[in-house]
Amino acid sequence: MSSILALNIVDGTVIIICSALSAAALGYLLVRRASPGRENARRAVRRPGRRWAMTVLAGAGAGAVLAVVILVLCEVVFNVFGLPLDPDTRAWVIGAFAAVGVAVVNLWNSRWWRKAIAAVAILLFAATATLGINAGYGLNLTLGSLLNLNTGQALAVPRPVNSPTSSPSTPPQPLWQTWKPPAGMPASGQLGTVKIPNTASGFAARPAYLYLPPAALVPNPPALPVLVMMMGQPGGPESSALFVPTLNAMAAANRGLGPIVLTIDQIGSPTKNPLCIDSPAGRVHTYVMTDVVNFIRTNLHVATGRQYWAVGGYSNGGECALSFGAKHPDVFGSILDISGEIGPSLGSPSATLRLGFGGNKAAYDAEQPLNIMKATHYTDMLAIFTSGSKDTVYTPQGAAAEAAAKAAGMTTARFIGPGVGHRADAILFGLPKGLPLLYRRWDLEAPAP
């Protein structure tokens, strides 16, 4: 069962197989059926398949129209997703509903096996569209991730060395100058799950994912920087598998040095959005700033200086990163905002105010990162903002956030990826752009000339 849940569902193979099965089922259901009974059979001989063709077209048309209505309601009326859906997503939805319409008209006046095939086809069409949409966004990499079932392997975390000479601290000299990798150091880092106790917050978070670079996997490792990451909604910490190629490549180019990356769950469930604040929906702020921070300090061999601590995220996680970084410059010295929202959002400002803050406008305003930055002056703070040229919602928001951060005294960097949207491509663009700046910030790489 675990191997099935760990099946990769974005590489194309699964989608091709499901699409082929769906096409075969649809082809069968489109063919004019033979009506049961001798009287109906004689009518079928006398009458061409015009009526059946009209029936099929009516079923497909009704399904397509229903899909369009649902899309308009979700995107335009209620703004369920917070941004417009991409054309391929709409095509999957409309195509699936049209195919289901064809299957539905096959349930009447047909033999039992045709009814059974039609019923199975309805499930197959829905599953194929779901997998196709998921593969397009590329955030849920496995079947388990899509079903919100954890399939990650627990990572054995080396205990911090507590001797006076090797306890975590601010390195006396930059590691890029002093680090010599020992013999036998692994060529790649390791990614796995860890459970963070929610002692202070009680927040029901999913397991976090921890990446340890090669330099953290040797005896007597150096105290390394830490990057706390958060993902979007839908999504979860398991999407941090997208980071690994970039993290390994950067480590390989820097003698195994790299950040310890802890990807945490600030949402709790794909169907929830507690807005990264302490509220009846969950004490997320306390979870991150107390439970997560205490876990890092107690269990991971990290440098203690704020210069070596960064907070980052994608989409919803990007907004949370900006918020935590803006509120707590004493803890985090850097922010990596990948296609982040500009503020807490439940679809619209009015819905967010009503549902997230109980109508309390003062509380709503106090949690806006732009307001937090406007009221604070920052020194020695790096903020990196990335997004895509095809992301018409969060790219303007990223520009506004970067301008506010710069006005508040932060050192900022802004990257816009040509042809990049608001999918996994945003992460695959943003992390490689931001990480080199963070490497220099963390003294893992020589300063730029």
Tab-separated table of C-alpha atoms in Angstrom:
chain	number	residue	atom	x	y	z
A	1	MET	CA	0.000	0.000	0.000
A	2	SER	CA	2.810	2.401	0.885
A	3	SER	CA	4.414	1.884	-2.516
A	4	ILE	CA	1.148	2.859	-4.215
A	5	LEU	CA	0.836	5.996	-2.081
A	6	ALA	CA	4.452	6.877	-2.896
A	7	LEU	CA	3.754	6.585	-6.640
A	8	ASN	CA	4.860	9.648	-8.586
A	9	ILE	CA	1.804	11.177	-10.231
A	10	VAL	CA	3.343	14.168	-11.995
A	11	ASP	CA	5.966	12.619	-14.277
A	12	GLY	CA	3.456	11.875	-17.050
A	13	THR	CA	3.280	8.078	-16.947
A	14	VAL	CA	0.252	7.831	-14.680
A	15	ILE	CA	-1.562	10.590	-16.573
A	16	ILE	CA	-0.895	8.891	-19.927
A	17	ILE	CA	-2.272	5.565	-18.689
A	18	CYS	CA	-5.364	7.134	-17.121
A	19	SER	CA	-5.986	9.291	-20.192
A	20	ALA	CA	-5.747	6.244	-22.460
A	21	LEU	CA	-8.221	4.321	-20.306
A	22	SER	CA	-10.566	7.319	-20.240
A	23	ALA	CA	-10.384	7.661	-24.032
A	24	ALA	CA	-11.176	3.975	-24.464
A	25	ALA	CA	-14.127	4.172	-22.078
A	26	LEU	CA	-15.450	7.309	-23.751
A	27	GLY	CA	-15.121	5.712	-27.183
A	28	TYR	CA	-17.190	2.749	-26.063
A	29	LEU	CA	-19.861	4.971	-24.517
A	30	LEU	CA	-20.118	7.122	-27.635
A	31	VAL	CA	-20.976	4.197	-29.889
A	32	ARG	CA	-24.745	3.783	-30.430
A	33	ARG	CA	-25.935	1.109	-28.057
A	34	ALA	CA	-28.184	-1.718	-29.035
A	35	SER	CA	-31.482	-1.289	-27.187
A	36	PRO	CA	-32.626	-4.329	-25.224
A	37	GLY	CA	-35.720	-6.254	-26.360
A	38	ARG	CA	-36.841	-7.401	-29.802
A	39	GLU	CA	-39.185	-4.467	-30.347
A	40	ASN	CA	-36.456	-1.963	-29.573
A	41	ALA	CA	-34.031	-3.914	-31.752
A	42	ARG	CA	-36.426	-3.705	-34.735
A	43	ARG	CA	-36.760	0.052	-34.147
A	44	ALA	CA	-32.987	0.404	-34.032
A	45	VAL	CA	-32.706	-1.351	-37.399
A	46	ARG	CA	-35.342	0.888	-38.955
A	47	ARG	CA	-34.092	4.089	-37.379
A	48	PRO	CA	-30.567	5.511	-37.934
A	49	GLY	CA	-28.397	6.547	-34.960
A	50	ARG	CA	-29.493	10.173	-35.165
A	51	ARG	CA	-31.422	10.042	-31.903
A	52	TRP	CA	-28.489	8.483	-30.073
A	53	ALA	CA	-26.113	11.091	-31.461
A	54	MET	CA	-28.423	13.842	-30.256
A	55	THR	CA	-28.666	12.177	-26.841
A	56	VAL	CA	-24.886	11.974	-26.540
A	57	LEU	CA	-24.460	15.585	-27.616
A	58	ALA	CA	-27.092	16.679	-25.120
A	59	GLY	CA	-25.351	14.810	-22.308
A	60	ALA	CA	-21.911	16.179	-23.197
A	61	GLY	CA	-23.286	19.682	-23.661
A	62	ALA	CA	-25.115	19.642	-20.357
A	63	GLY	CA	-21.960	18.478	-18.585
A	64	ALA	CA	-19.847	21.185	-20.233
A	65	VAL	CA	-22.358	23.913	-19.395
A	66	LEU	CA	-22.500	22.767	-15.782
A	67	ALA	CA	-18.690	22.877	-15.646
A	68	VAL	CA	-18.619	26.434	-16.966
A	69	VAL	CA	-21.211	27.519	-14.406
A	70	ILE	CA	-19.185	25.968	-11.583
A	71	LEU	CA	-15.970	27.584	-12.829
A	72	VAL	CA	-17.617	31.011	-13.004
A	73	LEU	CA	-19.001	30.620	-9.494
A	74	CYS	CA	-15.658	29.477	-8.086
A	75	GLU	CA	-13.430	31.943	-9.928
A	76	VAL	CA	-15.562	35.054	-10.398
A	77	VAL	CA	-18.341	35.040	-7.833
A	78	PHE	CA	-16.702	33.482	-4.759
A	79	ASN	CA	-12.984	33.674	-5.716
A	80	VAL	CA	-12.444	30.296	-4.065
A	81	PHE	CA	-8.875	29.905	-5.318
A	82	GLY	CA	-7.665	33.474	-4.821
A	83	LEU	CA	-6.513	33.773	-8.429
A	84	PRO	CA	-7.752	32.796	-11.912
A	85	LEU	CA	-7.321	29.179	-12.949
A	86	ASP	CA	-5.010	28.402	-15.839
A	87	PRO	CA	-6.516	27.432	-19.230
A	88	ASP	CA	-5.411	23.799	-18.986
A	89	THR	CA	-7.158	23.463	-15.620
A	90	ARG	CA	-10.385	24.796	-17.076
A	91	ALA	CA	-10.013	22.427	-20.027
A	92	TRP	CA	-9.636	19.439	-17.698
A	93	VAL	CA	-12.744	20.449	-15.738
A	94	ILE	CA	-14.927	21.070	-18.792
A	95	GLY	CA	-13.708	17.940	-20.555
A	96	ALA	CA	-14.315	15.768	-17.512
A	97	PHE	CA	-17.848	17.106	-16.975
A	98	ALA	CA	-18.676	16.618	-20.653
A	99	ALA	CA	-17.402	13.024	-20.521
A	100	VAL	CA	-19.400	12.388	-17.350
A	101	GLY	CA	-22.476	13.699	-19.170
A	102	VAL	CA	-21.940	11.092	-21.891
A	103	ALA	CA	-21.588	8.382	-19.241
A	104	VAL	CA	-24.755	9.480	-17.462
A	105	VAL	CA	-26.969	9.125	-20.561
A	106	ASN	CA	-25.635	5.566	-20.879
A	107	LEU	CA	-27.182	4.640	-17.542
A	108	TRP	CA	-30.715	4.600	-18.969
A	109	ASN	CA	-32.285	2.006	-21.242
A	110	SER	CA	-29.101	-0.072	-21.471
A	111	ARG	CA	-27.915	-3.531	-20.483
A	112	TRP	CA	-26.401	-4.085	-17.074
A	113	TRP	CA	-22.803	-4.302	-18.259
A	114	ARG	CA	-23.120	-0.999	-20.102
A	115	LYS	CA	-24.454	0.599	-16.943
A	116	ALA	CA	-21.500	-0.845	-15.016
A	117	ILE	CA	-18.992	0.467	-17.560
A	118	ALA	CA	-20.654	3.890	-17.487
A	119	ALA	CA	-20.528	4.009	-13.682
A	120	VAL	CA	-16.847	3.038	-13.614
A	121	ALA	CA	-16.145	5.535	-16.400
A	122	ILE	CA	-17.572	8.384	-14.317
A	123	LEU	CA	-15.035	7.645	-11.590
A	124	LEU	CA	-12.280	7.227	-14.184
A	125	PHE	CA	-13.050	10.565	-15.856
A	126	ALA	CA	-13.039	12.363	-12.512
A	127	ALA	CA	-9.799	10.707	-11.416
A	128	THR	CA	-8.054	11.457	-14.714
A	129	ALA	CA	-9.019	15.126	-14.580
A	130	THR	CA	-7.903	15.375	-10.953
A	131	LEU	CA	-4.530	13.821	-11.762
A	132	GLY	CA	-4.153	16.007	-14.833
A	133	ILE	CA	-4.841	19.194	-12.911
A	134	ASN	CA	-2.522	18.102	-10.119
A	135	ALA	CA	0.255	17.263	-12.563
A	136	GLY	CA	-0.140	20.683	-14.156
A	137	TYR	CA	0.419	22.432	-10.842
A	138	GLY	CA	3.123	19.942	-9.849
A	139	LEU	CA	2.886	20.498	-6.094
A	140	ASN	CA	1.501	17.146	-4.879
A	141	LEU	CA	4.166	14.815	-6.210
A	142	THR	CA	2.756	11.519	-4.953
A	143	LEU	CA	-0.626	9.881	-4.611
A	144	GLY	CA	-0.267	10.002	-0.842
A	145	SER	CA	0.400	13.729	-0.974
A	146	LEU	CA	-2.676	14.289	-3.124
A	147	LEU	CA	-4.780	12.315	-0.638
A	148	ASN	CA	-3.181	14.123	2.325
A	149	LEU	CA	-1.585	10.896	3.567
A	150	ASN	CA	1.995	11.150	4.775
A	151	THR	CA	4.344	8.796	2.920
A	152	GLY	CA	7.646	10.367	3.960
A	153	GLN	CA	10.302	8.364	5.732
A	154	ALA	CA	11.272	9.539	9.201
A	155	LEU	CA	14.711	11.139	9.227
A	156	ALA	CA	17.182	10.176	11.917
A	157	VAL	CA	18.373	13.563	13.133
A	158	PRO	CA	21.930	13.663	14.515
A	159	ARG	CA	21.882	14.984	18.039
A	160	PRO	CA	23.536	18.375	18.498
A	161	VAL	CA	27.043	18.223	19.887
A	162	ASN	CA	26.959	19.942	23.255
A	163	SER	CA	30.628	20.225	24.054
A	164	PRO	CA	31.890	23.763	24.770
A	165	THR	CA	34.043	23.762	21.635
A	166	SER	CA	31.421	22.606	19.165
A	167	SER	CA	28.073	23.844	20.434
A	168	PRO	CA	26.037	25.867	17.936
A	169	SER	CA	27.147	29.474	17.797
A	170	THR	CA	28.002	32.217	15.395
A	171	PRO	CA	31.024	30.897	13.457
A	172	PRO	CA	34.164	32.893	14.384
A	173	GLN	CA	35.216	32.831	10.728
A	174	PRO	CA	33.189	32.336	7.552
A	175	LEU	CA	32.686	28.684	6.750
A	176	TRP	CA	33.524	29.263	3.104
A	177	GLN	CA	37.055	30.049	4.294
A	178	THR	CA	37.499	27.459	7.037
A	179	TRP	CA	35.412	24.401	6.128
A	180	LYS	CA	37.268	21.319	4.964
A	181	PRO	CA	34.966	18.390	4.173
A	182	PRO	CA	36.088	15.178	5.862
A	183	ALA	CA	36.644	11.954	4.004
A	184	GLY	CA	33.480	9.936	3.577
A	185	MET	CA	31.123	12.900	3.520
A	186	PRO	CA	27.956	11.980	1.549
A	187	ALA	CA	27.655	13.488	-1.907
A	188	SER	CA	24.015	14.482	-1.359
A	189	GLY	CA	21.844	15.642	1.484
A	190	GLN	CA	18.975	13.748	3.073
A	191	LEU	CA	15.269	14.592	3.228
A	192	GLY	CA	12.807	13.031	5.631
A	193	THR	CA	10.045	13.718	8.104
A	194	VAL	CA	10.297	14.932	11.679
A	195	LYS	CA	7.590	15.443	14.269
A	196	ILE	CA	7.623	18.817	15.975
A	197	PRO	CA	5.977	18.779	19.437
A	198	ASN	CA	3.151	21.321	19.667
A	199	THR	CA	3.603	21.796	23.396
A	200	ALA	CA	2.949	25.526	23.498
A	201	SER	CA	0.406	25.909	20.693
A	202	GLY	CA	-1.601	22.709	20.537
A	203	PHE	CA	-1.703	23.259	16.761
A	204	ALA	CA	-2.394	20.048	14.820
A	205	ALA	CA	0.317	20.271	12.165
A	206	ARG	CA	1.251	17.586	9.702
A	207	PRO	CA	4.789	16.153	9.961
A	208	ALA	CA	7.507	18.570	8.928
A	209	TYR	CA	10.138	17.704	6.330
A	210	LEU	CA	13.800	18.222	7.188
A	211	TYR	CA	16.666	18.510	4.724
A	212	LEU	CA	20.200	17.986	6.023
A	213	PRO	CA	23.015	18.989	3.641
A	214	PRO	CA	26.089	16.777	3.313
A	215	ALA	CA	28.059	18.891	5.818
A	216	ALA	CA	25.416	18.126	8.467
A	217	LEU	CA	25.797	14.359	7.971
A	218	VAL	CA	29.397	14.014	9.142
A	219	PRO	CA	30.827	13.555	12.637
A	220	ASN	CA	31.329	16.903	14.371
A	221	PRO	CA	29.440	18.944	11.768
A	222	PRO	CA	29.741	22.707	11.688
A	223	ALA	CA	26.947	24.886	13.010
A	224	LEU	CA	24.958	25.598	9.860
A	225	PRO	CA	22.345	28.186	8.924
A	226	VAL	CA	18.677	27.253	9.022
A	227	LEU	CA	15.893	28.069	6.580
A	228	VAL	CA	12.309	27.591	7.784
A	229	MET	CA	10.032	27.066	4.772
A	230	MET	CA	6.247	26.967	4.375
A	231	MET	CA	4.216	25.890	1.356
A	232	GLY	CA	0.912	27.000	-0.160
A	233	GLN	CA	-2.689	25.867	-0.088
A	234	PRO	CA	-3.332	23.261	-1.328
A	235	GLY	CA	0.001	21.697	-0.628
A	236	GLY	CA	2.077	20.734	2.340
A	237	PRO	CA	5.578	20.090	3.648
A	238	GLU	CA	6.014	17.065	1.360
A	239	SER	CA	6.275	19.495	-1.571
A	240	SER	CA	9.737	20.299	-0.226
A	241	ALA	CA	10.946	17.418	-2.403
A	242	LEU	CA	10.980	20.086	-5.108
A	243	PHE	CA	13.800	21.836	-3.227
A	244	VAL	CA	16.183	18.889	-3.109
A	245	PRO	CA	17.824	19.129	-6.572
A	246	THR	CA	18.634	22.814	-6.030
A	247	LEU	CA	19.833	22.256	-2.462
A	248	ASN	CA	22.050	19.356	-3.498
A	249	ALA	CA	23.469	21.285	-6.451
A	250	MET	CA	24.327	24.279	-4.281
A	251	ALA	CA	25.899	22.027	-1.658
A	252	ALA	CA	27.950	20.217	-4.289
A	253	ALA	CA	29.289	23.554	-5.544
A	254	ASN	CA	30.242	24.584	-2.001
A	255	ARG	CA	32.010	21.523	-0.559
A	256	GLY	CA	28.862	20.100	1.002
A	257	LEU	CA	27.889	23.287	2.795
A	258	GLY	CA	24.264	24.281	2.833
A	259	PRO	CA	21.418	25.313	5.071
A	260	ILE	CA	19.401	22.972	7.224
A	261	VAL	CA	15.940	23.384	5.690
A	262	LEU	CA	12.891	22.684	7.838
A	263	THR	CA	9.624	22.782	5.882
A	264	ILE	CA	6.777	23.081	8.354
A	265	ASP	CA	2.999	22.910	8.104
A	266	GLN	CA	1.389	26.246	8.896
A	267	ILE	CA	-2.027	25.185	7.569
A	268	GLY	CA	-2.808	21.863	9.235
A	269	SER	CA	-5.032	20.578	6.419
A	270	PRO	CA	-5.490	21.273	2.685
A	271	THR	CA	-9.032	22.443	3.455
A	272	LYS	CA	-8.034	24.969	6.132
A	273	ASN	CA	-6.288	28.309	6.203
A	274	PRO	CA	-5.701	29.623	9.735
A	275	LEU	CA	-3.852	32.675	8.309
A	276	CYS	CA	-0.610	32.219	10.280
A	277	ILE	CA	-2.038	33.981	13.313
A	278	ASP	CA	-3.273	32.889	16.726
A	279	SER	CA	-7.041	32.520	16.376
A	280	PRO	CA	-9.833	30.024	17.053
A	281	ALA	CA	-8.767	28.315	13.790
A	282	GLY	CA	-5.372	27.478	15.295
A	283	ARG	CA	-2.508	29.071	17.220
A	284	VAL	CA	-0.185	29.116	14.241
A	285	HIS	CA	1.916	32.062	15.378
A	286	THR	CA	2.688	30.327	18.650
A	287	TYR	CA	3.374	27.071	16.817
A	288	VAL	CA	5.957	28.672	14.532
A	289	MET	CA	7.609	31.132	16.871
A	290	THR	CA	7.631	28.911	19.979
A	291	ASP	CA	7.237	25.234	19.109
A	292	VAL	CA	9.199	25.299	15.839
A	293	VAL	CA	11.883	27.672	17.085
A	294	ASN	CA	12.368	25.610	20.256
A	295	PHE	CA	12.567	22.405	18.190
A	296	ILE	CA	15.316	23.910	16.035
A	297	ARG	CA	17.324	25.170	18.959
A	298	THR	CA	16.990	21.914	20.869
A	299	ASN	CA	17.398	19.341	18.108
A	300	LEU	CA	19.375	20.832	15.236
A	301	HIS	CA	23.027	21.860	15.051
A	302	VAL	CA	22.452	25.392	13.780
A	303	ALA	CA	24.233	28.696	14.163
A	304	THR	CA	22.604	30.945	16.713
A	305	GLY	CA	23.089	34.375	15.154
A	306	ARG	CA	20.031	35.889	13.464
A	307	GLN	CA	22.158	36.375	10.337
A	308	TYR	CA	22.052	32.593	9.947
A	309	TRP	CA	18.282	32.210	10.372
A	310	ALA	CA	15.928	32.746	7.446
A	311	VAL	CA	12.201	32.238	6.925
A	312	GLY	CA	10.704	31.550	3.517
A	313	GLY	CA	7.686	30.222	1.745
A	314	TYR	CA	5.617	29.882	-1.399
A	315	SER	CA	2.169	31.455	-1.996
A	316	ASN	CA	0.320	31.269	1.357
A	317	GLY	CA	3.651	30.287	2.893
A	318	GLY	CA	5.293	33.312	1.292
A	319	GLU	CA	2.876	35.649	3.038
A	320	CYS	CA	3.459	33.827	6.316
A	321	ALA	CA	7.228	34.141	5.825
A	322	LEU	CA	6.931	37.874	5.180
A	323	SER	CA	4.731	38.263	8.245
A	324	PHE	CA	6.978	36.285	10.605
A	325	GLY	CA	10.101	37.949	9.261
A	326	ALA	CA	8.595	41.417	9.588
A	327	LYS	CA	7.359	40.748	13.134
A	328	HIS	CA	10.481	38.999	14.407
A	329	PRO	CA	13.668	40.521	12.993
A	330	ASP	CA	15.333	39.508	16.244
A	331	VAL	CA	14.978	35.855	15.185
A	332	PHE	CA	15.121	35.938	11.396
A	333	GLY	CA	17.708	37.929	9.500
A	334	SER	CA	16.439	37.037	6.019
A	335	ILE	CA	13.138	36.475	4.189
A	336	LEU	CA	12.557	34.466	1.000
A	337	ASP	CA	9.101	35.226	-0.399
A	338	ILE	CA	8.288	33.056	-3.447
A	339	SER	CA	5.102	34.255	-5.155
A	340	GLY	CA	3.665	35.140	-1.772
A	341	GLU	CA	0.352	36.757	-0.987
A	342	ILE	CA	0.603	40.319	0.233
A	343	GLY	CA	-1.459	39.634	3.356
A	344	PRO	CA	-3.660	37.071	5.105
A	345	SER	CA	-6.398	36.059	2.692
A	346	LEU	CA	-9.506	33.913	2.626
A	347	GLY	CA	-10.417	34.912	-0.919
A	348	SER	CA	-11.286	38.574	-0.479
A	349	PRO	CA	-10.645	41.327	2.103
A	350	SER	CA	-14.272	41.265	3.245
A	351	ALA	CA	-14.317	37.470	3.654
A	352	THR	CA	-10.951	37.545	5.431
A	353	LEU	CA	-12.121	40.255	7.822
A	354	ARG	CA	-15.369	38.437	8.574
A	355	LEU	CA	-14.184	34.822	8.722
A	356	GLY	CA	-10.580	35.216	9.835
A	357	PHE	CA	-10.834	38.117	12.265
A	358	GLY	CA	-14.459	38.054	13.379
A	359	GLY	CA	-15.015	41.519	11.903
A	360	ASN	CA	-12.276	43.075	14.048
A	361	LYS	CA	-10.786	45.646	11.658
A	362	ALA	CA	-8.026	46.668	14.051
A	363	ALA	CA	-6.836	43.076	14.382
A	364	TYR	CA	-7.060	42.632	10.601
A	365	ASP	CA	-4.969	45.752	9.955
A	366	ALA	CA	-2.402	44.770	12.581
A	367	GLU	CA	-1.663	41.496	10.752
A	368	GLN	CA	-0.974	43.081	7.363
A	369	PRO	CA	2.758	42.751	6.599
A	370	LEU	CA	2.773	46.115	4.823
A	371	ASN	CA	1.471	47.786	7.991
A	372	ILE	CA	3.969	45.907	10.146
A	373	MET	CA	6.870	46.999	7.946
A	374	LYS	CA	5.619	50.577	7.743
A	375	ALA	CA	5.708	50.842	11.533
A	376	THR	CA	9.206	49.321	11.841
A	377	HIS	CA	12.689	50.311	10.745
A	378	TYR	CA	14.934	47.383	9.899
A	379	THR	CA	18.692	47.132	9.861
A	380	ASP	CA	20.747	44.215	8.569
A	381	MET	CA	17.684	42.492	7.071
A	382	LEU	CA	17.619	40.795	3.653
A	383	ALA	CA	14.300	40.249	1.855
A	384	ILE	CA	14.142	38.373	-1.459
A	385	PHE	CA	10.974	38.416	-3.569
A	386	THR	CA	10.446	36.168	-6.589
A	387	SER	CA	7.466	35.524	-8.867
A	388	GLY	CA	6.562	34.782	-12.476
A	389	SER	CA	5.631	36.971	-15.426
A	390	LYS	CA	2.518	34.834	-16.009
A	391	ASP	CA	1.366	35.277	-12.413
A	392	THR	CA	-0.896	38.278	-12.852
A	393	VAL	CA	-2.076	38.266	-9.218
A	394	TYR	CA	0.972	37.715	-7.035
A	395	THR	CA	3.606	39.403	-9.175
A	396	PRO	CA	2.049	42.863	-8.573
A	397	GLN	CA	1.644	41.971	-4.909
A	398	GLY	CA	5.301	40.950	-4.756
A	399	ALA	CA	6.299	44.294	-6.236
A	400	ALA	CA	4.289	46.138	-3.588
A	401	ALA	CA	5.768	44.016	-0.796
A	402	GLU	CA	9.314	44.553	-2.064
A	403	ALA	CA	8.782	48.319	-2.222
A	404	ALA	CA	7.440	48.356	1.344
A	405	ALA	CA	10.354	46.261	2.592
A	406	LYS	CA	12.866	48.565	0.939
A	407	ALA	CA	11.142	51.647	2.365
A	408	ALA	CA	11.364	50.066	5.825
A	409	GLY	CA	15.131	49.705	5.574
A	410	MET	CA	15.493	46.129	4.374
A	411	THR	CA	18.004	45.177	1.710
A	412	THR	CA	15.838	43.734	-1.034
A	413	ALA	CA	16.171	41.695	-4.212
A	414	ARG	CA	13.455	41.153	-6.814
A	415	PHE	CA	13.319	38.430	-9.484
A	416	ILE	CA	10.595	37.841	-12.077
A	417	GLY	CA	10.740	34.642	-14.097
A	418	PRO	CA	9.801	34.923	-17.786
A	419	GLY	CA	6.981	32.501	-18.583
A	420	VAL	CA	6.675	31.415	-14.944
A	421	GLY	CA	3.210	31.109	-13.407
A	422	HIS	CA	1.861	30.291	-9.970
A	423	ARG	CA	2.663	26.591	-9.903
A	424	ALA	CA	5.642	24.426	-9.105
A	425	ASP	CA	7.498	26.439	-11.738
A	426	ALA	CA	7.425	29.394	-9.342
A	427	ILE	CA	9.334	27.339	-6.750
A	428	LEU	CA	11.728	25.906	-9.322
A	429	PHE	CA	12.498	29.472	-10.401
A	430	GLY	CA	12.448	31.226	-7.041
A	431	LEU	CA	14.631	28.988	-4.900
A	432	PRO	CA	17.621	28.931	-7.300
A	433	LYS	CA	17.391	32.735	-7.529
A	434	GLY	CA	17.222	33.357	-3.809
A	435	LEU	CA	19.580	30.693	-2.511
A	436	PRO	CA	22.837	32.189	-3.860
A	437	LEU	CA	22.088	35.478	-2.085
A	438	LEU	CA	21.363	33.589	1.110
A	439	TYR	CA	24.587	31.564	0.756
A	440	ARG	CA	26.580	34.800	0.805
A	441	ARG	CA	24.478	36.111	3.672
A	442	TRP	CA	25.236	32.920	5.607
A	443	ASP	CA	28.998	32.995	4.825
A	444	LEU	CA	28.727	29.695	2.975
A	445	GLU	CA	29.993	31.273	-0.237
A	446	ALA	CA	32.579	33.935	-0.923
A	447	PRO	CA	31.136	37.442	-1.300
A	448	ALA	CA	30.436	38.556	-4.840
A	449	PRO	CA	33.258	40.642	-6.375
